XYZ file of C-alpha atoms in Angstrom:
732
model
C -12.956 24.996 38.239
C -16.691 23.986 38.075
C -17.705 27.221 36.129
C -15.466 26.192 32.920
C -18.780 25.750 31.126
C -20.074 29.581 31.273
C -16.324 30.336 30.505
C -15.537 28.465 27.546
C -18.232 28.683 24.724
C -18.463 26.357 21.519
C -16.423 28.692 19.872
C -13.740 29.445 22.307
C -13.576 25.842 23.036
C -12.855 25.082 19.573
C -10.250 27.742 19.258
C -8.810 26.061 22.264
C -8.860 22.719 20.697
C -7.486 23.995 17.250
C -4.001 23.557 17.676
C -4.496 19.593 18.359
C -7.001 19.333 15.462
C -3.841 21.073 13.225
C -0.659 20.235 15.020
C -1.183 16.798 15.246
C -2.187 15.716 11.694
C 0.490 18.242 10.720
C 2.890 15.915 12.790
C 1.848 12.935 10.977
C 2.403 14.254 7.988
C 5.985 15.435 8.458
C 6.746 12.214 10.009
C 5.032 10.194 6.517
C 7.164 12.531 4.050
C 10.481 12.492 6.102
C 13.488 10.760 4.457
C 16.791 10.321 4.865
C 19.463 12.478 3.132
C 20.744 11.310 0.192
C 24.563 10.223 0.077
C 26.776 10.305 -2.919
C 29.826 9.492 -0.776
C 30.697 5.643 -0.806
C 32.428 5.881 2.016
C 32.020 7.609 5.464
C 34.129 10.768 5.740
C 37.157 10.503 7.258
C 37.182 6.300 7.438
C 37.303 3.477 5.014
C 33.779 2.300 6.357
C 31.576 1.940 3.540
C 27.870 3.161 3.095
C 24.918 2.988 1.184
C 25.055 5.739 -1.800
C 21.506 6.897 -3.295
C 23.866 8.442 -6.164
C 25.016 4.580 -7.341
C 21.586 3.147 -7.158
C 19.952 6.022 -9.101
C 22.950 5.410 -11.812
C 21.964 1.990 -12.063
C 18.228 2.840 -12.465
C 18.878 5.839 -14.781
C 20.852 3.372 -17.205
C 18.342 0.750 -17.079
C 15.318 2.571 -17.509
C 16.385 5.543 -20.027
C 19.929 4.805 -21.779
C 18.285 0.731 -22.299
C 14.575 1.862 -21.968
C 11.530 -0.578 -22.009
C 12.799 -3.718 -21.070
C 9.825 -5.714 -21.959
C 10.038 -9.241 -21.822
C 11.266 -10.565 -25.826
C 12.493 -7.356 -26.510
C 15.815 -6.207 -27.921
C 16.146 -3.750 -25.055
C 15.137 -7.177 -22.813
C 18.176 -8.526 -24.037
C 20.357 -6.004 -23.805
C 19.443 -5.494 -19.913
C 20.122 -9.157 -19.585
C 23.900 -8.567 -20.926
C 24.681 -5.526 -18.976
C 23.368 -7.622 -16.029
C 25.876 -10.087 -16.802
C 28.760 -7.821 -16.731
C 27.743 -5.943 -13.492
C 27.170 -9.610 -11.566
C 31.155 -10.337 -13.349
C 32.466 -7.541 -11.920
C 31.101 -8.230 -8.589
C 32.801 -11.628 -8.676
C 36.257 -9.920 -9.714
C 36.153 -7.661 -7.265
C 35.384 -10.163 -4.000
C 37.849 -11.924 -5.671
C 40.509 -9.232 -5.396
C 39.095 -8.601 -1.152
C 40.055 -12.201 -0.658
C 43.755 -11.925 -2.399
C 44.782 -8.554 -0.152
C 42.830 -9.676 2.782
C 42.380 -13.305 3.076
C 38.669 -13.056 4.066
C 36.190 -15.577 4.005
C 34.275 -14.705 1.041
C 33.379 -16.704 -1.949
C 31.231 -14.969 -4.636
C 29.878 -16.965 -7.423
C 27.767 -16.089 -10.806
C 25.279 -17.962 -12.421
C 22.873 -16.910 -15.817
C 20.310 -19.526 -15.673
C 18.117 -19.851 -18.828
C 15.152 -22.145 -19.491
C 11.706 -22.675 -20.143
C 8.621 -24.043 -18.245
C 4.901 -23.447 -17.287
C 2.929 -22.596 -14.422
C -0.866 -21.805 -13.403
C -1.190 -18.222 -12.373
C -4.505 -17.550 -10.524
C -5.292 -13.746 -10.565
C -8.759 -11.326 -10.183
C -10.230 -14.634 -9.531
C -9.099 -16.079 -12.911
C -7.317 -19.260 -13.780
C -4.381 -18.539 -16.259
C -1.771 -20.938 -17.653
C 1.123 -19.454 -18.411
C 4.160 -20.693 -20.812
C 7.749 -19.302 -21.192
C 10.902 -19.878 -23.413
C 14.336 -19.311 -23.070
C 13.695 -16.607 -20.133
C 17.200 -15.608 -18.400
C 17.903 -15.035 -14.454
C 21.263 -13.627 -13.429
C 21.966 -14.917 -9.842
C 25.043 -13.837 -7.785
C 25.982 -16.000 -4.380
C 28.115 -14.614 -1.832
C 29.224 -17.017 0.899
C 32.173 -18.380 2.903
C 32.985 -20.674 1.016
C 31.996 -23.159 2.782
C 29.330 -26.407 2.253
C 28.361 -25.359 5.747
C 27.719 -21.694 4.862
C 25.998 -22.228 1.593
C 23.436 -24.793 3.402
C 21.048 -22.267 4.490
C 20.771 -18.900 2.487
C 18.960 -15.768 2.605
C 17.372 -14.915 -1.018
C 17.323 -11.244 -1.913
C 14.877 -10.529 -5.180
C 14.493 -7.873 -7.591
C 13.297 -7.945 -11.304
C 15.149 -6.460 -14.267
C 12.453 -6.181 -16.537
C 9.838 -3.699 -16.824
C 6.161 -3.510 -18.654
C 4.818 -1.417 -21.430
C 4.319 1.571 -21.328
C 6.932 2.201 -18.506
C 10.718 2.368 -18.515
C 10.697 1.228 -14.964
C 13.001 3.221 -13.099
C 11.495 2.835 -9.732
C 9.679 -0.458 -10.594
C 12.368 -1.795 -10.378
C 15.285 -0.360 -11.296
C 15.647 0.877 -8.307
C 15.692 -2.109 -6.712
C 18.236 -3.405 -8.709
C 20.488 -0.652 -7.671
C 19.798 -1.503 -3.941
C 20.779 -4.721 -4.433
C 23.996 -3.779 -6.460
C 24.733 -1.293 -3.692
C 24.203 -3.361 -0.890
C 26.818 -6.342 -2.581
C 29.292 -3.412 -2.850
C 29.024 -2.026 0.487
C 29.424 -5.905 2.368
C 32.362 -6.637 0.202
C 33.938 -3.640 1.393
C 32.911 -3.712 4.792
C 36.048 -4.995 6.834
C 36.042 -8.423 8.370
C 32.512 -8.768 6.968
C 31.980 -12.432 6.256
C 28.212 -14.052 6.341
C 28.086 -16.648 8.270
C 24.855 -17.743 5.843
C 25.055 -17.536 2.194
C 23.233 -14.371 0.642
C 21.541 -15.281 -2.922
C 21.079 -12.265 -5.009
C 18.268 -12.830 -7.695
C 18.133 -10.518 -10.535
C 14.948 -11.673 -12.025
C 14.279 -10.967 -16.010
C 10.429 -11.690 -15.861
C 8.123 -10.466 -12.915
C 6.031 -8.306 -15.479
C 5.264 -11.304 -17.627
C 3.024 -12.804 -14.671
C 6.592 -13.826 -12.327
C 7.873 -16.019 -14.852
C 11.185 -15.280 -13.776
C 10.581 -15.623 -10.501
C 8.966 -19.421 -10.878
C 12.256 -20.407 -12.946
C 14.449 -19.658 -10.709
C 12.272 -21.355 -8.044
C 11.543 -24.852 -9.410
C 14.886 -24.997 -11.969
C 17.879 -23.563 -10.132
C 19.839 -25.699 -7.829
C 20.600 -22.866 -5.429
C 17.038 -22.054 -5.119
C 16.357 -25.114 -2.617
C 18.678 -23.416 0.119
C 17.178 -20.489 -0.045
C 15.290 -20.301 3.516
C 13.681 -16.649 3.588
C 13.577 -13.825 1.199
C 13.438 -9.944 0.938
C 11.494 -9.127 -1.879
C 12.135 -5.406 -3.107
C 9.514 -3.798 -5.377
C 8.144 -0.456 -6.514
C 4.407 0.754 -7.115
C 5.237 4.248 -7.113
C 8.548 7.170 -6.657
C 7.879 8.660 -3.347
C 8.204 7.932 0.351
C 9.279 5.092 2.905
C 9.286 1.865 1.305
C 6.758 0.201 3.077
C 6.388 -3.170 4.599
C 3.670 -4.763 3.293
C 3.818 -8.416 3.892
C 5.983 -10.366 6.991
C 4.867 -14.113 6.920
C 6.683 -15.309 10.043
C 7.499 -14.105 13.697
C 11.187 -14.904 12.963
C 11.430 -12.252 9.957
C 9.140 -9.551 12.055
C 11.805 -9.591 14.545
C 14.457 -9.030 12.005
C 12.769 -6.023 10.501
C 12.900 -4.418 13.644
C 16.769 -4.521 13.179
C 16.414 -1.824 10.412
C 17.377 1.822 10.948
C 14.183 3.152 9.873
C 11.382 0.809 9.979
C 8.263 1.525 8.274
C 5.403 -1.589 8.304
C 2.474 -2.366 10.274
C 0.046 -5.236 10.577
C -2.580 -3.027 9.171
C -0.834 -2.710 5.683
C 0.079 -6.749 6.049
C -3.807 -7.628 6.704
C -4.951 -5.291 3.960
C -2.717 -6.551 1.307
C -3.648 -10.138 2.594
C -7.216 -9.508 1.817
C -6.355 -9.366 -1.917
C -8.287 -6.307 -2.064
C -5.494 -4.422 -3.740
C -5.699 -6.947 -6.928
C -1.723 -6.964 -7.294
C 0.933 -9.573 -6.327
C 4.818 -9.679 -6.769
C 7.539 -12.479 -6.999
C 6.703 -12.850 -3.147
C 4.048 -15.306 -4.321
C 6.285 -17.488 -6.418
C 9.020 -18.387 -3.811
C 6.005 -18.911 -1.028
C 4.407 -21.397 -3.100
C 7.482 -23.363 -4.699
C 9.870 -22.976 -2.108
C 7.951 -22.769 0.827
C 9.518 -19.956 2.249
C 9.356 -16.950 4.469
C 9.757 -13.609 4.319
C 9.484 -9.792 3.784
C 7.999 -8.202 0.961
C 9.014 -4.241 0.815
C 7.864 -1.950 -1.655
C 7.678 1.991 -2.756
C 4.099 3.138 -3.067
C 3.845 6.723 -2.853
C 2.689 8.637 -6.108
C 1.640 5.148 -7.570
C 0.015 7.738 -9.967
C 3.346 6.805 -12.464
C 3.209 3.026 -11.701
C 3.505 1.064 -14.875
C 3.569 4.911 -16.687
C 5.715 6.514 -19.011
C 6.571 8.769 -16.333
C 8.222 6.628 -13.899
C 12.175 8.434 -14.837
C 14.666 8.907 -12.356
C 13.956 12.008 -12.240
C 10.365 11.833 -10.734
C 11.836 9.492 -7.542
C 11.617 11.758 -4.608
C 15.253 12.328 -2.986
C 16.231 9.897 -0.291
C 13.824 6.796 -1.082
C 16.750 5.018 -2.641
C 18.861 5.678 0.276
C 15.974 4.767 2.793
C 15.765 1.167 0.638
C 19.362 0.817 0.490
C 20.070 1.123 4.298
C 17.144 -0.747 5.466
C 17.834 -3.880 2.609
C 21.809 -3.356 3.967
C 20.619 -3.519 7.193
C 18.067 -6.979 6.711
C 20.774 -8.756 4.745
C 23.610 -7.968 7.575
C 21.496 -9.470 10.419
C 20.107 -12.319 8.565
C 23.418 -13.533 7.193
C 25.365 -13.459 11.098
C 25.637 -15.827 13.144
C 22.903 -14.366 15.143
C 20.298 -15.150 11.891
C 17.091 -17.111 12.600
C 17.976 -18.379 8.912
C 19.073 -22.147 10.066
C 16.032 -22.609 12.175
C 13.606 -21.930 9.353
C 14.946 -24.958 7.206
C 11.846 -27.118 8.604
C 9.346 -24.469 7.417
C 7.534 -21.541 9.105
C 4.414 -20.939 10.988
C 2.267 -17.916 10.352
C 2.936 -14.940 12.618
C 0.470 -14.181 15.068
C 2.096 -10.846 15.730
C 0.842 -7.254 16.051
C 3.620 -4.874 14.806
C 3.383 -1.386 13.690
C 5.855 1.876 13.295
C 4.991 4.900 15.221
C 6.516 8.190 15.349
C 9.966 8.486 13.996
C 11.993 5.045 14.276
C 9.655 3.595 17.129
C 8.696 0.101 16.221
C 6.815 -1.942 18.517
C 5.614 -5.625 18.343
C 3.994 -8.176 20.603
C 2.583 -11.615 20.018
C -1.177 -12.203 19.902
C -1.471 -13.820 23.176
C 0.206 -10.689 24.904
C -2.394 -8.329 22.881
C -5.622 -10.027 24.056
C -4.540 -10.222 27.436
C -3.332 -6.510 27.556
C -7.023 -5.811 25.851
C -9.045 -7.634 27.942
C -7.465 -6.324 31.116
C -7.610 -2.527 29.283
C -11.695 -3.789 28.883
C -12.100 -4.937 32.220
C -10.219 -1.947 33.834
C -12.546 0.607 31.846
C -15.711 -1.198 32.920
C -14.198 -1.326 36.541
C -13.763 2.794 36.114
C -17.540 3.658 34.604
C -19.157 1.637 37.540
C -16.998 2.872 40.308
C -16.855 6.375 39.284
C -20.203 6.867 37.706
C -21.831 9.841 39.746
C -24.505 11.474 37.927
C -28.418 11.853 38.571
C -29.948 8.259 37.064
C -33.584 8.195 35.904
C -36.084 6.562 37.663
C -36.198 2.979 36.529
C -33.140 2.702 34.982
C -29.865 1.341 35.983
C -25.861 2.396 35.010
C -26.018 -0.087 31.978
C -29.162 1.526 30.678
C -27.962 4.445 30.921
C -24.437 3.541 29.225
C -26.657 1.631 26.992
C -28.358 4.720 25.709
C -25.249 6.488 25.126
C -24.039 3.750 23.000
C -26.952 4.196 21.170
C -26.319 7.852 20.473
C -22.887 6.787 19.506
C -23.918 4.244 17.120
C -26.146 6.588 15.004
C -23.648 9.348 14.987
C -21.061 6.611 13.960
C -23.677 5.371 11.416
C -24.015 9.253 10.006
C -20.176 9.110 9.558
C -20.672 6.358 6.929
C -23.797 7.148 5.376
C -23.135 11.070 4.872
C -20.205 10.677 2.519
C -22.098 8.266 0.509
C -24.806 10.796 -0.111
C -22.155 13.106 -1.154
C -20.490 10.162 -3.621
C -24.118 9.618 -5.115
C -24.158 13.573 -5.654
C -21.056 13.954 -7.200
C -21.314 10.805 -9.534
C -24.989 10.529 -10.455
C -26.232 13.865 -10.453
C -23.266 16.150 -10.948
C -21.252 13.483 -13.111
C -18.069 14.754 -11.272
C -16.874 11.447 -10.165
C -13.013 11.007 -9.157
C -12.716 14.923 -9.108
C -10.421 14.561 -6.052
C -8.079 11.856 -8.028
C -5.023 14.052 -8.484
C -4.327 14.533 -5.075
C -4.312 11.455 -2.053
C -5.367 13.922 0.619
C -8.098 15.568 -1.620
C -11.097 12.950 -0.406
C -10.336 14.468 3.164
C -11.559 17.671 1.807
C -14.695 16.404 -0.062
C -15.906 13.696 2.290
C -14.669 15.114 5.822
C -17.164 17.625 6.524
C -20.202 15.112 5.300
C -18.472 12.781 7.738
C -18.719 15.460 10.463
C -22.384 16.705 9.479
C -23.547 12.662 9.666
C -22.544 12.290 13.142
C -24.047 15.732 14.173
C -27.407 15.389 13.160
C -28.445 12.139 14.955
C -27.066 13.956 17.984
C -29.778 16.969 17.895
C -32.422 14.154 19.196
C -30.175 13.286 22.099
C -29.149 16.565 23.430
C -30.157 17.031 26.802
C -31.233 13.661 27.185
C -27.659 11.822 27.975
C -24.864 13.611 29.846
C -21.978 14.235 28.335
C -19.441 12.261 30.543
C -21.986 9.379 29.904
C -21.189 9.704 26.419
C -17.393 9.548 26.907
C -17.451 7.050 29.342
C -19.534 4.752 26.446
C -17.432 5.701 23.734
C -14.179 4.005 26.311
C -16.476 0.823 26.686
C -17.177 0.672 23.200
C -13.456 1.123 21.898
C -11.895 -1.233 24.554
C -14.165 -3.920 23.414
C -13.933 -3.572 20.060
C -9.814 -3.959 20.606
C -10.570 -7.188 22.635
C -13.429 -8.546 20.040
C -11.163 -8.436 16.931
C -8.085 -9.567 18.604
C -10.271 -12.524 19.684
C -10.777 -13.168 15.865
C -7.083 -12.999 15.867
C -7.225 -9.338 13.922
C -4.338 -7.513 14.359
C -5.432 -4.375 13.245
C -8.013 -4.230 16.643
C -4.509 -2.495 17.531
C -5.811 0.610 16.184
C -8.949 0.303 18.788
C -6.608 -0.270 21.929
C -3.969 2.850 20.678
C -6.733 5.008 20.910
C -8.661 3.828 24.065
C -5.713 3.230 26.158
C -4.684 7.395 26.272
C -8.685 7.504 26.824
C -8.575 5.281 29.780
C -5.730 7.477 31.513
C -7.222 10.740 30.390
C -10.491 9.591 32.066
C -8.426 8.292 34.973
C -6.915 11.832 35.440
C -9.864 13.867 34.492
C -10.739 14.575 38.174
C -7.875 16.582 38.839
C -9.094 19.473 36.514
C -12.863 19.642 37.460
C -14.311 20.139 41.033
C -17.589 18.125 39.640
C -17.247 14.520 39.337
C -19.559 14.284 36.674
C -18.105 16.868 34.772
C -15.316 16.803 31.991
C -12.702 19.314 31.285
C -11.840 21.140 28.136
C -8.301 19.959 28.592
C -9.203 16.332 28.862
C -10.314 16.525 25.256
C -7.402 18.141 23.897
C -5.130 15.051 25.593
C -7.636 12.487 24.886
C -7.617 13.572 21.381
C -3.986 13.593 20.677
C -2.911 9.944 20.193
C -6.209 8.903 18.513
C -5.751 11.393 15.751
C -2.184 10.793 15.466
C -2.159 7.319 15.228
C -5.267 7.684 12.429
C -3.371 9.917 10.606
C -0.285 7.967 10.729
C -2.122 5.091 9.374
C -4.618 7.177 7.402
C -2.070 9.332 4.998
C -0.479 6.263 3.447
C -3.514 4.570 3.161
C -5.161 7.079 1.160
C -1.771 7.430 -0.274
C -2.438 3.902 -2.520
C -5.885 3.502 -2.507
C -6.778 7.507 -4.071
C -4.583 6.502 -7.106
C -5.269 2.710 -7.279
C -8.845 3.960 -8.330
C -7.540 5.132 -11.516
C -7.073 1.516 -12.658
C -10.044 -0.546 -10.841
C -12.507 -0.075 -13.728
C -15.397 2.111 -14.889
C -17.772 -0.213 -13.349
C -16.214 0.153 -10.042
C -17.895 2.383 -7.383
C -14.613 4.586 -7.052
C -16.613 7.457 -4.928
C -18.073 5.038 -2.615
C -15.116 3.128 -1.951
C -13.089 6.402 -0.896
C -16.017 7.875 1.178
C -16.003 4.481 2.859
C -12.536 4.765 3.326
C -12.175 8.399 4.868
C -15.346 7.351 7.131
C -13.575 4.612 8.625
C -10.091 6.687 8.854
C -11.888 9.667 10.524
C -14.002 8.163 12.867
C -11.526 6.580 15.074
C -9.447 9.956 14.740
C -12.174 11.893 16.921
C -13.332 9.278 19.212
C -14.403 12.593 21.628
C -16.278 14.499 18.659
C -19.710 13.024 19.961
C -19.490 14.050 23.791
C -18.227 17.704 22.565
C -21.199 17.833 20.590
C -23.220 17.484 23.689
C -21.380 19.868 25.846
C -22.985 23.212 24.793
C -26.651 22.647 24.250
C -28.800 21.986 21.025
C -28.973 25.713 20.310
C -25.124 25.412 19.676
C -25.443 21.936 18.006
C -28.052 23.146 15.465
C -25.652 26.021 14.598
C -22.857 23.488 13.950
C -24.908 21.649 11.423
C -25.505 24.542 9.656
C -21.814 25.248 9.253
C -20.893 21.755 8.692
C -23.481 21.776 6.086
C -22.727 25.194 4.473
C -18.619 23.516 4.742
C -20.078 20.117 3.063
C -21.745 22.498 0.082
C -18.403 24.093 -0.127
C -16.391 21.354 -0.840
C -18.877 19.718 -3.069
C -18.908 22.951 -5.474
C -15.384 22.917 -5.131
C -14.786 19.794 -6.600
C -17.746 19.933 -9.253
C -15.292 22.422 -10.766
C -12.460 20.468 -10.416
C -10.740 18.125 -13.291
C -9.634 14.730 -12.352
C -6.454 14.873 -14.366
C -3.276 16.571 -14.831
C 0.169 16.005 -16.364
C 1.194 14.213 -13.059
C -2.206 12.556 -12.839
C -2.835 10.879 -15.811
C -5.427 8.735 -16.918
C -4.609 5.431 -17.772
C -6.090 4.917 -21.851
C -5.676 1.721 -23.849
C -5.681 1.539 -27.325
C -5.252 -1.609 -29.724
C -5.077 -0.992 -33.519
C -6.406 -4.642 -34.918
C -6.389 -5.990 -38.634
C -8.689 -8.880 -39.458
C -6.385 -10.549 -42.246
C -9.366 -12.534 -43.237
C -12.134 -9.854 -44.269
C -9.505 -6.634 -44.485
C -11.439 -4.966 -41.340
C -9.682 -2.646 -39.238
C -10.301 -1.688 -35.472
C -9.386 0.822 -33.243
C -10.090 -0.330 -30.102
C -10.307 2.092 -26.867
C -10.697 1.673 -23.035
C -10.135 3.630 -20.039
C -9.614 1.658 -16.629
C -11.419 4.507 -14.526
C -14.956 5.703 -14.395
C -14.009 9.734 -14.811
C -16.618 11.542 -16.966
C -15.439 12.570 -20.857
C -13.575 9.600 -22.056
C -16.621 9.036 -24.038
C -16.665 12.824 -25.855
C -12.752 11.589 -26.455
C -14.043 8.600 -28.352
C -16.660 10.378 -30.189
C -13.525 12.739 -31.558
C -11.583 10.145 -32.401
C -14.620 8.494 -34.550
C -14.923 11.633 -36.317
C -11.587 11.819 -37.333
C -10.607 8.313 -38.113
C -13.650 6.191 -38.333
C -16.278 5.195 -40.888
C -19.442 7.053 -38.809
C -20.493 10.462 -37.447
C -20.836 9.089 -34.317
C -19.461 6.837 -30.929
C -20.487 3.490 -31.175
C -22.254 1.820 -27.862
C -19.541 0.699 -25.418
C -18.644 -3.146 -26.085
C -19.554 -5.687 -23.644
C -16.659 -6.989 -21.534
C -16.566 -10.528 -20.603
C -14.126 -13.488 -20.439
C -15.367 -14.488 -24.337
C -14.104 -10.954 -25.676
C -11.061 -11.952 -27.119
C -10.037 -8.469 -28.735
C -8.695 -7.971 -24.872
C -7.113 -10.873 -24.674
C -3.259 -9.321 -24.316
C -4.351 -7.718 -21.092
C -6.479 -10.886 -19.399
C -7.528 -10.980 -16.762
C -7.073 -6.970 -16.014
C -9.256 -6.598 -19.117
C -12.214 -7.529 -16.848
C -11.917 -3.710 -15.175
C -12.130 -2.017 -18.877
C -15.154 -0.675 -20.664
C -13.849 -0.428 -24.531
C -15.283 1.049 -27.543
C -14.780 -0.614 -30.935
C -14.076 1.688 -33.507
C -14.579 0.822 -37.388
C -11.663 2.383 -39.409
C -11.847 3.422 -42.576
C -9.412 1.013 -45.051
C -8.340 2.340 -48.607
C -10.249 1.201 -51.439
C -7.091 -0.734 -53.018
C -5.361 -1.674 -49.419
C -4.043 -5.386 -49.369
C -3.111 -6.776 -46.148
C 1.098 -7.306 -45.813
C 0.170 -10.500 -43.481
C -1.619 -12.317 -46.516
C -0.176 -13.890 -49.935
C 2.114 -16.130 -48.493
C 3.136 -14.339 -45.253
C -0.481 -16.027 -43.363
C -0.571 -16.673 -39.998
C -0.624 -20.698 -38.688
C -1.166 -21.937 -35.113
C -0.612 -25.114 -33.713
C 1.023 -26.715 -30.694
C 4.401 -27.941 -30.236
C 3.509 -29.273 -26.704
C 0.265 -30.689 -25.147
C 0.334 -32.088 -21.992
C -2.211 -31.781 -19.160
C -1.125 -32.102 -15.201
C -4.212 -32.664 -13.466
C -2.273 -33.041 -10.209
C -0.657 -29.205 -10.722
C -3.861 -27.818 -12.469
C -1.574 -26.900 -15.590
């Protein structure tokens, strides 16, 4: 087999590897999109064993979002949802009492409608806000065995009833309300089920107003002090599996391992904890005021519809509710059982030092940081030993093994740098030159098509200066050493995401050990080794990259016009792409300088073609809409009226829309200049601090000559303080 290079040229080798490059991402995509079959039967066929039914959950979501509608805090619909929820809670209590009467099971269901007022400090987006709320309500159901011991340590399960303008909130968060109700139905109908520890189901009615409802419960409800852990159910999208993106103790990570369809990673936890998402949930209030641990789970796929009018049941993917319901039920069942760690959390909890992730199918792995450091350290040492004792290439005079490895590391590093630089050049071209930024917005995977060829081109170009000077196998082993070192170094800094490099380098190490089985020369690398060595790095990066892009691409539509969205996504594609193809650089050196030059030319053509394609593409469509904010304001003193217009993205064309509106309704024939947005721009206080991401226009409107404002002549506004207290300790 020593003549394999003469048998396999560059094109035939790529064709040989093509099944890996195609099948592995496809497998990852299929795994990502797999959801359970929706159930409509309340009981398992032929038994009296109840089961989660998606039809029941979506029925609740449809009623709240379409029959009642927008449930914005303080509206009539908000009050209607409150009344409806009280009725549902009392039905649960009645069913519970019937079960006890018929079976004598140890069950007690209590209903509490909490109403109260309060205030709290809320830090958000680097700004400090002071929130005051009056006469808000929560509906709470507690299920226990009826004993004081059973109520002493409780699990809290939370979802919110309200929605935000302009969204009917079918997914955010009516689907979670339906999940909680169906979990209670299944638990009560399960023969012989009795909770060792109480479960408190909190239907809080003011999350979108900056978590007032959860603050009210945490600070004023008598049951709150018994909560030891929380499961928070949320939604920022309408498709896919719900993601575990916060797990704040090792006990809760272990509890999550009992769900039937796990989907959570330490990567998501660390990304969310970094604050880059610029979002938050009720989980924060429970942590801050109750000092409890928990799990924060949310539906995140297709977040184009997050806080939009199309957040309707018809746009919720079949199987989503079933997936969330079954996982939530499993967590409640475990955490209220005699195996639950709930009592151990009464004295507080410690932050987790655990690496955890879901892999293909339902595989869920977790291990401690200490174990990770040992494993990664052993792999690094084994890799160093492997390189040292198997190195058999001719070494130039005056050079040693590590000098040669250092030169290879230099070539690899320049290739990685090019992987980041080239897509950012494309981003500059799209944004500054062609004025076609965000052209990839309507498809989460579209940025891979735009920036992927540029990433490859950036890796190829630097290698042109090293071909023939560094042996292919030296580059291979250099990548192995660099990846194992990165895994160990990052883990030593207690960054759990170091597992990405470990999961890539471990199979690479194994393939390096087995490579001699496929070749006769000790310095050769078999083509089959490339195929085997690429499978797991590509699979791991695809499993991580698909949901990451699914979150971040729609997020750019609400990051503001000034945000460098194209560069953010370009860097993200590079970050996800580089670990996916660790063997690309040694493969580039396999066929010589001429083949590499051809590769550079072909990749350049592909990059140019992708730029041309996306320059003719519109960012938005009916299901991937632009977010436009409109305020109609009247100055009751001067009678002036203005239309305030703003967008939350940097896509081109908004100025044209403003110009057309000005010509139709304004007092001038052209659009005014954008207004400076800062903390002192009071026109957009209703959206503060999110208003910092807007680039608004202020359009003067024509006012009829004899117009008289309805807000004057005895109906003037007056502002006065009914409570003025300062808490210097609490900061409120």
